[in-house]
Coordinates of C-alpha atoms in Angstrom, one line a residue:
Chain X
M1 CA -0.2 -0.1 0.1
K2 CA 1.5 3.2 -1.3
M3 CA 1.1 6.1 1.2
N4 CA 0.9 8.4 -2.0
E5 CA -2.5 7.6 -3.0
F6 CA -4.2 8.8 -0.4
R7 CA -6.4 11.2 -2.0
S8 CA -4.4 11.7 -4.6
T9 CA -7.0 12.7 -7.0
Q10 CA -7.5 16.2 -7.3
P11 CA -10.7 17.5 -6.2
L12 CA -10.8 20.8 -8.7
S13 CA -11.6 21.2 -12.1
D14 CA -9.8 23.8 -14.1
D15 CA -12.8 26.0 -13.4
D16 CA -12.9 26.0 -9.8
F17 CA -9.0 27.5 -9.7
A18 CA -9.6 29.8 -12.7
A19 CA -12.8 30.9 -10.2
I20 CA -10.3 31.1 -7.5
R21 CA -7.6 33.2 -9.1
Q22 CA -10.6 35.3 -10.2
N23 CA -11.6 35.6 -7.0
V24 CA -8.5 36.5 -5.7
M25 CA -7.2 38.9 -8.1
T26 CA -10.5 40.6 -7.6
T27 CA -9.8 41.1 -3.7
I28 CA -6.3 42.1 -4.3
A29 CA -7.6 45.1 -6.9
A30 CA -10.4 45.8 -4.3
R31 CA -7.7 46.4 -1.4
K32 CA -5.6 48.3 -3.7
S33 CA -7.8 50.7 -4.7
F34 CA -9.4 50.7 -1.5
F35 CA -5.7 52.1 0.5
P36 CA -5.3 54.6 -1.7
I37 CA -8.7 56.2 -0.7
V38 CA -7.9 55.8 3.4
M39 CA -4.2 57.8 2.3
R40 CA -6.3 60.6 1.0
F41 CA -8.9 60.5 3.8
A42 CA -6.0 60.4 6.5
F43 CA -4.2 63.2 4.6
A44 CA -7.1 65.4 4.0
A45 CA -7.7 64.9 7.9
A46 CA -4.4 65.6 8.6
V47 CA -3.8 69.0 6.9
V48 CA -7.7 69.8 8.4
I49 CA -6.1 69.5 12.2
A50 CA -3.4 70.8 11.6
I51 CA -5.0 74.6 9.6
G52 CA -7.3 74.4 13.4
V53 CA -4.3 73.9 15.5
A54 CA -2.7 77.1 13.7
F55 CA -5.3 79.3 12.9
V56 CA -8.0 78.7 15.9
R57 CA -7.0 81.3 18.1
R58 CA -6.6 80.2 21.5
P59 CA -8.5 82.4 24.6
A60 CA -7.0 85.2 26.3
A61 CA -5.1 83.9 29.2
P62 CA -6.7 85.4 32.4
V63 CA -4.7 88.8 34.2
I64 CA -4.6 88.0 37.6
A65 CA -4.5 90.9 39.8
A66 CA -1.9 91.0 41.8
K67 CA -3.2 91.4 45.2
P68 CA -2.7 94.9 47.3
I69 CA -0.3 94.3 49.8
V70 CA -1.7 95.6 53.4
T71 CA 0.1 96.4 56.3
K72 CA -1.3 96.0 59.5
P73 CA -0.8 99.7 61.3
P74 CA 1.5 99.7 64.4
I75 CA -0.9 99.0 67.4
A76 CA -1.4 102.2 69.3
V77 CA -1.0 101.7 72.9
A78 CA -2.8 104.4 75.2
A79 CA -0.5 106.1 78.0
A80 CA -2.7 106.4 80.5
A81 CA -5.7 104.5 79.9
P82 CA -6.6 101.8 82.8
A83 CA -5.6 98.4 81.4
P84 CA -8.7 96.2 81.3
I85 CA -8.7 92.9 83.4
T86 CA -7.3 90.1 81.6
R87 CA -7.8 87.3 83.1
V88 CA -8.6 86.2 87.0
V89 CA -6.6 83.4 88.4
A90 CA -7.8 81.3 91.2
H91 CA -5.2 79.4 92.8
R92 CA -6.8 75.9 93.1
P93 CA -4.8 72.5 94.3
R94 CA -3.7 70.9 91.3
H95 CA -3.7 67.7 92.8
R96 CA -6.2 66.4 95.5
R97 CA -4.7 65.2 98.4
A98 CA -6.2 62.9 100.6
T99 CA -7.1 65.4 103.4
H100 CA -8.6 64.7 106.4
P101 CA -12.1 65.5 107.1
R102 CA -11.9 68.5 109.3
A103 CA -8.9 70.0 106.9
Q104 CA -11.3 69.4 104.4
Y105 CA -14.1 71.4 106.0
A106 CA -11.9 74.4 107.0
S107 CA -10.3 74.7 103.3
S108 CA -14.4 75.2 101.8
V109 CA -15.1 77.3 104.8
Q110 CA -11.8 79.6 104.1
Q111 CA -11.0 80.7 100.4
N112 CA -8.7 83.0 99.1
I113 CA -9.6 85.1 96.1
R114 CA -6.6 86.2 94.1
V115 CA -7.6 89.2 91.4
E116 CA -4.6 90.1 89.3
F117 CA -4.8 93.5 87.1
R118 CA -2.8 94.5 84.1
T119 CA -1.8 97.4 83.0
S120 CA -0.6 99.1 80.0
D121 CA 3.2 98.9 81.3
P122 CA 4.0 95.3 82.0
D123 CA 6.1 96.1 84.7
V124 CA 3.4 97.3 86.8
R125 CA 0.5 94.8 88.1
I126 CA -2.0 95.1 90.8
I127 CA -2.4 91.9 92.8
W128 CA -5.0 91.7 95.1
I129 CA -5.4 88.6 97.4
A130 CA -8.7 88.5 99.9
S131 CA -9.5 85.6 102.2
Q132 CA -13.7 85.2 101.9
T133 CA -14.8 84.1 105.1
P134 CA -18.2 82.7 105.5
S135 CA -20.5 85.5 106.6
T136 CA -22.5 82.9 108.5
T137 CA -20.8 79.8 110.2
T138 CA -23.0 76.6 108.8
G139 CA -20.2 74.1 109.9
G140 CA -19.3 72.7 113.1
K141 CA -21.1 70.3 115.6
S142 CA -24.9 70.3 115.5
Chain Z
M1 CA 8.5 31.5 -18.6
T2 CA 4.9 29.9 -18.7
A3 CA 3.4 28.6 -14.6
E4 CA 4.3 25.0 -15.8
A5 CA 7.9 25.8 -16.6
L6 CA 8.2 27.3 -13.3
F7 CA 6.7 25.1 -11.4
A8 CA 8.7 21.9 -13.1
D9 CA 12.0 24.2 -12.3
Q10 CA 10.7 24.0 -8.5
I11 CA 10.3 20.6 -8.7
E12 CA 13.8 19.9 -10.0
A13 CA 15.4 22.3 -7.6
T14 CA 13.4 20.8 -4.8
T15 CA 14.2 17.0 -6.1
A16 CA 17.8 18.2 -5.9
R17 CA 17.4 19.0 -2.1
T18 CA 17.8 22.4 -2.2
S19 CA 16.7 24.4 -0.1
A20 CA 16.5 27.8 -2.0
T21 CA 13.9 28.6 -4.4
S22 CA 14.6 28.6 -7.8
P23 CA 16.1 31.5 -9.8
A24 CA 13.1 32.0 -12.1
L25 CA 10.6 31.6 -9.7
L26 CA 12.5 33.8 -7.8
A27 CA 12.4 36.7 -10.4
V28 CA 8.8 36.5 -10.3
I29 CA 8.3 36.4 -6.5
R30 CA 10.1 39.9 -7.2
A31 CA 8.0 41.1 -9.6
A32 CA 5.2 40.3 -7.7
R33 CA 6.5 41.8 -4.6
D34 CA 6.8 44.7 -6.2
G35 CA 3.2 44.9 -7.6
D36 CA 2.9 43.0 -10.8
E37 CA 0.2 41.5 -10.6
R38 CA 0.9 39.1 -13.4
A39 CA 3.6 38.0 -11.5
F40 CA 1.6 37.3 -8.7
E41 CA -0.9 35.2 -11.7
E42 CA 2.3 33.3 -12.5
I43 CA 2.8 32.1 -9.1
M44 CA -0.7 31.4 -8.3
L45 CA -0.7 29.3 -11.3
A46 CA 2.7 27.4 -10.8
S47 CA 1.2 26.3 -7.3
E48 CA -2.3 25.9 -6.8
R49 CA -2.7 22.5 -7.6
R50 CA -0.3 21.4 -4.8
V51 CA -2.1 23.7 -2.8
S52 CA -5.3 22.8 -3.5
L53 CA -3.8 19.3 -3.3
L54 CA -2.5 19.4 -0.1
A55 CA -5.9 21.2 1.3
W56 CA -7.8 18.2 -0.1
R57 CA -5.6 15.7 2.0
I58 CA -6.1 18.1 5.0
L59 CA -9.7 18.8 4.9
G60 CA -11.3 16.2 2.7
D61 CA -13.9 18.4 1.4
G62 CA -14.2 20.3 -2.2
E63 CA -15.6 23.3 -1.2
E64 CA -13.4 23.9 1.8
V65 CA -10.9 23.5 -0.3
K66 CA -11.8 26.2 -2.5
E67 CA -12.0 28.0 0.5
A68 CA -8.4 26.7 2.0
T69 CA -6.9 27.7 -1.4
Q70 CA -8.0 31.2 -2.5
E71 CA -7.5 32.1 1.7
T72 CA -3.9 30.5 1.0
F73 CA -3.3 33.1 -2.1
L74 CA -4.8 36.0 -0.2
R75 CA -2.6 35.3 3.0
V76 CA 0.9 34.6 0.1
F77 CA -0.4 38.3 -1.1
R78 CA -0.2 39.6 2.2
H79 CA 2.9 38.7 3.4
L80 CA 4.8 38.2 0.2
R81 CA 7.6 40.9 1.2
R82 CA 8.3 39.0 4.5
F83 CA 9.4 35.8 2.2
D84 CA 12.9 35.2 2.7
E85 CA 14.7 34.3 -0.4
Q86 CA 16.8 31.8 1.4
L87 CA 14.4 29.8 2.3
D88 CA 12.2 27.5 -0.1
F89 CA 8.9 29.0 -1.2
F90 CA 7.4 25.8 -1.5
G91 CA 7.8 25.3 1.8
W92 CA 6.6 29.1 2.9
L93 CA 3.5 28.0 0.8
F94 CA 3.0 25.0 2.4
R95 CA 3.1 26.4 6.2
I96 CA 0.7 29.0 5.6
A97 CA -1.4 26.4 3.5
V98 CA -1.8 24.4 6.8
N99 CA -2.4 27.4 8.8
V100 CA -5.2 27.8 6.9
C101 CA -6.6 24.7 6.7
R102 CA -5.6 24.4 10.5
D103 CA -8.3 27.4 11.2
I104 CA -11.0 26.0 8.8
E105 CA -11.0 23.1 10.9
K106 CA -11.3 24.5 14.0
R107 CA -14.2 26.8 12.3
R108 CA -15.2 23.5 11.7
R109 CA -15.4 22.1 15.1
R110 CA -16.9 24.6 16.2
R111 CA -19.8 24.6 13.8
W112 CA -20.0 21.2 14.8
I113 CA -20.4 21.6 18.1
F114 CA -22.8 24.7 18.8
A115 CA -24.9 23.4 15.5
P116 CA -28.6 21.7 16.5
F117 CA -28.5 18.0 16.0
D118 CA -29.5 17.0 12.6
Q119 CA -27.2 19.9 11.2
A120 CA -24.4 18.7 13.0
L121 CA -24.8 15.2 11.4
S122 CA -24.5 16.8 7.9
I123 CA -21.4 18.6 9.2
A124 CA -19.7 15.2 10.7
S125 CA -20.7 13.5 7.3
N126 CA -19.9 16.3 5.5
H127 CA -16.0 16.3 5.6
R128 CA -16.0 12.5 5.2
P129 CA -14.0 11.1 2.2
A130 CA -16.3 10.6 -1.1
D131 CA -14.3 7.3 -0.6
D132 CA -16.0 6.2 1.8
T133 CA -18.1 3.9 0.1
I134 CA -15.7 2.0 -1.7
A135 CA -15.5 -1.4 -0.4
A136 CA -13.6 -1.6 3.0
N137 CA -11.3 -4.2 1.2
D138 CA -9.7 -1.2 -1.2
D139 CA -6.3 0.0 0.0
A140 CA -7.4 3.5 -0.9
A141 CA -10.4 3.0 1.5
L142 CA -8.7 2.2 4.1
L143 CA -5.9 4.0 3.9
T144 CA -7.6 7.0 3.8
R145 CA -10.0 6.2 6.6
A146 CA -7.2 5.2 8.8
I147 CA -5.5 8.3 8.1
D148 CA -8.2 10.6 9.1
A149 CA -8.9 8.9 12.1
L150 CA -5.6 9.9 13.2
P151 CA -5.4 12.6 15.8
A152 CA -4.9 16.1 14.0
K153 CA -0.9 16.0 14.7
E154 CA 0.3 13.3 13.7
R155 CA -2.5 12.9 10.7
L156 CA -0.9 16.4 9.6
A157 CA 2.7 14.8 10.2
V158 CA 1.9 11.7 8.5
I159 CA 0.3 13.5 5.4
L160 CA 3.5 16.0 4.8
R161 CA 5.8 13.5 5.7
E162 CA 5.0 10.1 4.0
V163 CA 2.2 11.3 1.9
E164 CA 3.6 14.4 0.6
E165 CA 6.9 13.5 1.0
L166 CA 8.8 16.1 2.2
S167 CA 11.6 16.0 4.4
T168 CA 11.5 15.7 8.4
E169 CA 13.0 18.7 8.4
E170 CA 10.8 20.7 6.1
V171 CA 7.9 19.2 8.0
A172 CA 9.3 20.4 11.5
A173 CA 9.6 24.0 10.0
I174 CA 5.8 23.6 8.6
L175 CA 4.6 22.2 11.4
G176 CA 6.5 24.8 13.6
S177 CA 8.1 22.3 15.6
S178 CA 11.3 20.0 16.3
P179 CA 12.5 17.2 13.8
A180 CA 12.4 15.1 16.5
T181 CA 8.9 15.3 17.3
V182 CA 7.8 14.7 13.9
R183 CA 9.7 11.8 13.8
V184 CA 7.9 10.7 17.3
Q185 CA 5.1 11.2 15.6
V186 CA 5.6 9.9 12.6
S187 CA 6.3 6.5 14.3
K188 CA 3.1 6.7 16.4
A189 CA 1.2 7.7 13.0
R190 CA 3.1 4.5 11.1
A191 CA 2.2 2.2 14.2
K192 CA -1.8 3.0 14.8
L193 CA -2.4 2.8 10.8
R194 CA -0.6 -0.1 10.4
V195 CA -2.5 -2.3 13.6
W196 CA -6.0 -0.2 12.5
I197 CA -5.7 -1.5 8.8
E198 CA -4.4 -4.8 10.0
A199 CA -8.0 -5.0 11.7
W200 CA -9.9 -4.1 9.3
R201 CA -8.9 -6.3 6.6
G202 CA -9.3 -9.3 9.4
G203 CA -12.4 -7.7 10.1
A204 CA -13.4 -8.0 6.3
R205 CA -12.4 -11.3 5.8

């Protein structure tokens, strides 16, 4: 058995070959005529874009106005005017210690008030310390 | 020079085991590459019968052979600039033809998978060779049936190596595999063919 006997007869006739050749040549010719058209369109589009880029005026860039430099006037210090009270500090113990109940009672009765006045002169301060005692004693043994 | 003369010239070059394309055919290829349609037609005339016979051996269906031949020459025209003149033109042409036939086979399989049952049967029976109807003890019919039953890669290897009588290196170049792989595929295919044909002959008696 010879292997080259496998489908050794030509399946297509001369007419078939002629039709194939004609189809191939027609397709090639169509492709050849199609590409120049595409190239012309591409060239025309490129020219239009180039003209558009060259001649279309760009909108003027907005002028950014320079901000006026505002200088703050120097702060005038009133000479003899009495300075307002800026801060009232009352001294309190930062940490509460465990105290004796009697001492705790006494501290609640006697409270010191410290009032500090600042004047326009930073070297001069008026500090008023007053011990406030209740007018009536509510504590004590009942 | 006529197409027949070109073809004969190339056959002589091939049988003399020169891998390069014959000078006459090379001149025609160069002319076709430069846009000469007449030269491309000469190439088609010189090679269409070999291409269609190869497609017929792979596909086994007349309509698909027409389609494969046409598509092969369109691809040849598209890629003619890439052809390396140091190589054998028919090897390059066969490579394109085999790829086209593979694509058609893939499409046929897809069509077979997605087709309704009735159509699938007709598609499946369409690509069967017409000479299947010949008596089972006819050698040619047995051989055809056996080769068609081989797996795709082994079938292509055996068609190109044993039927088209190309060298192992040429078959490897066409199939994009190594010569060793081709040898193994051909050897396996031969063994299978021998077993099947013996079995069918035995069953026919």
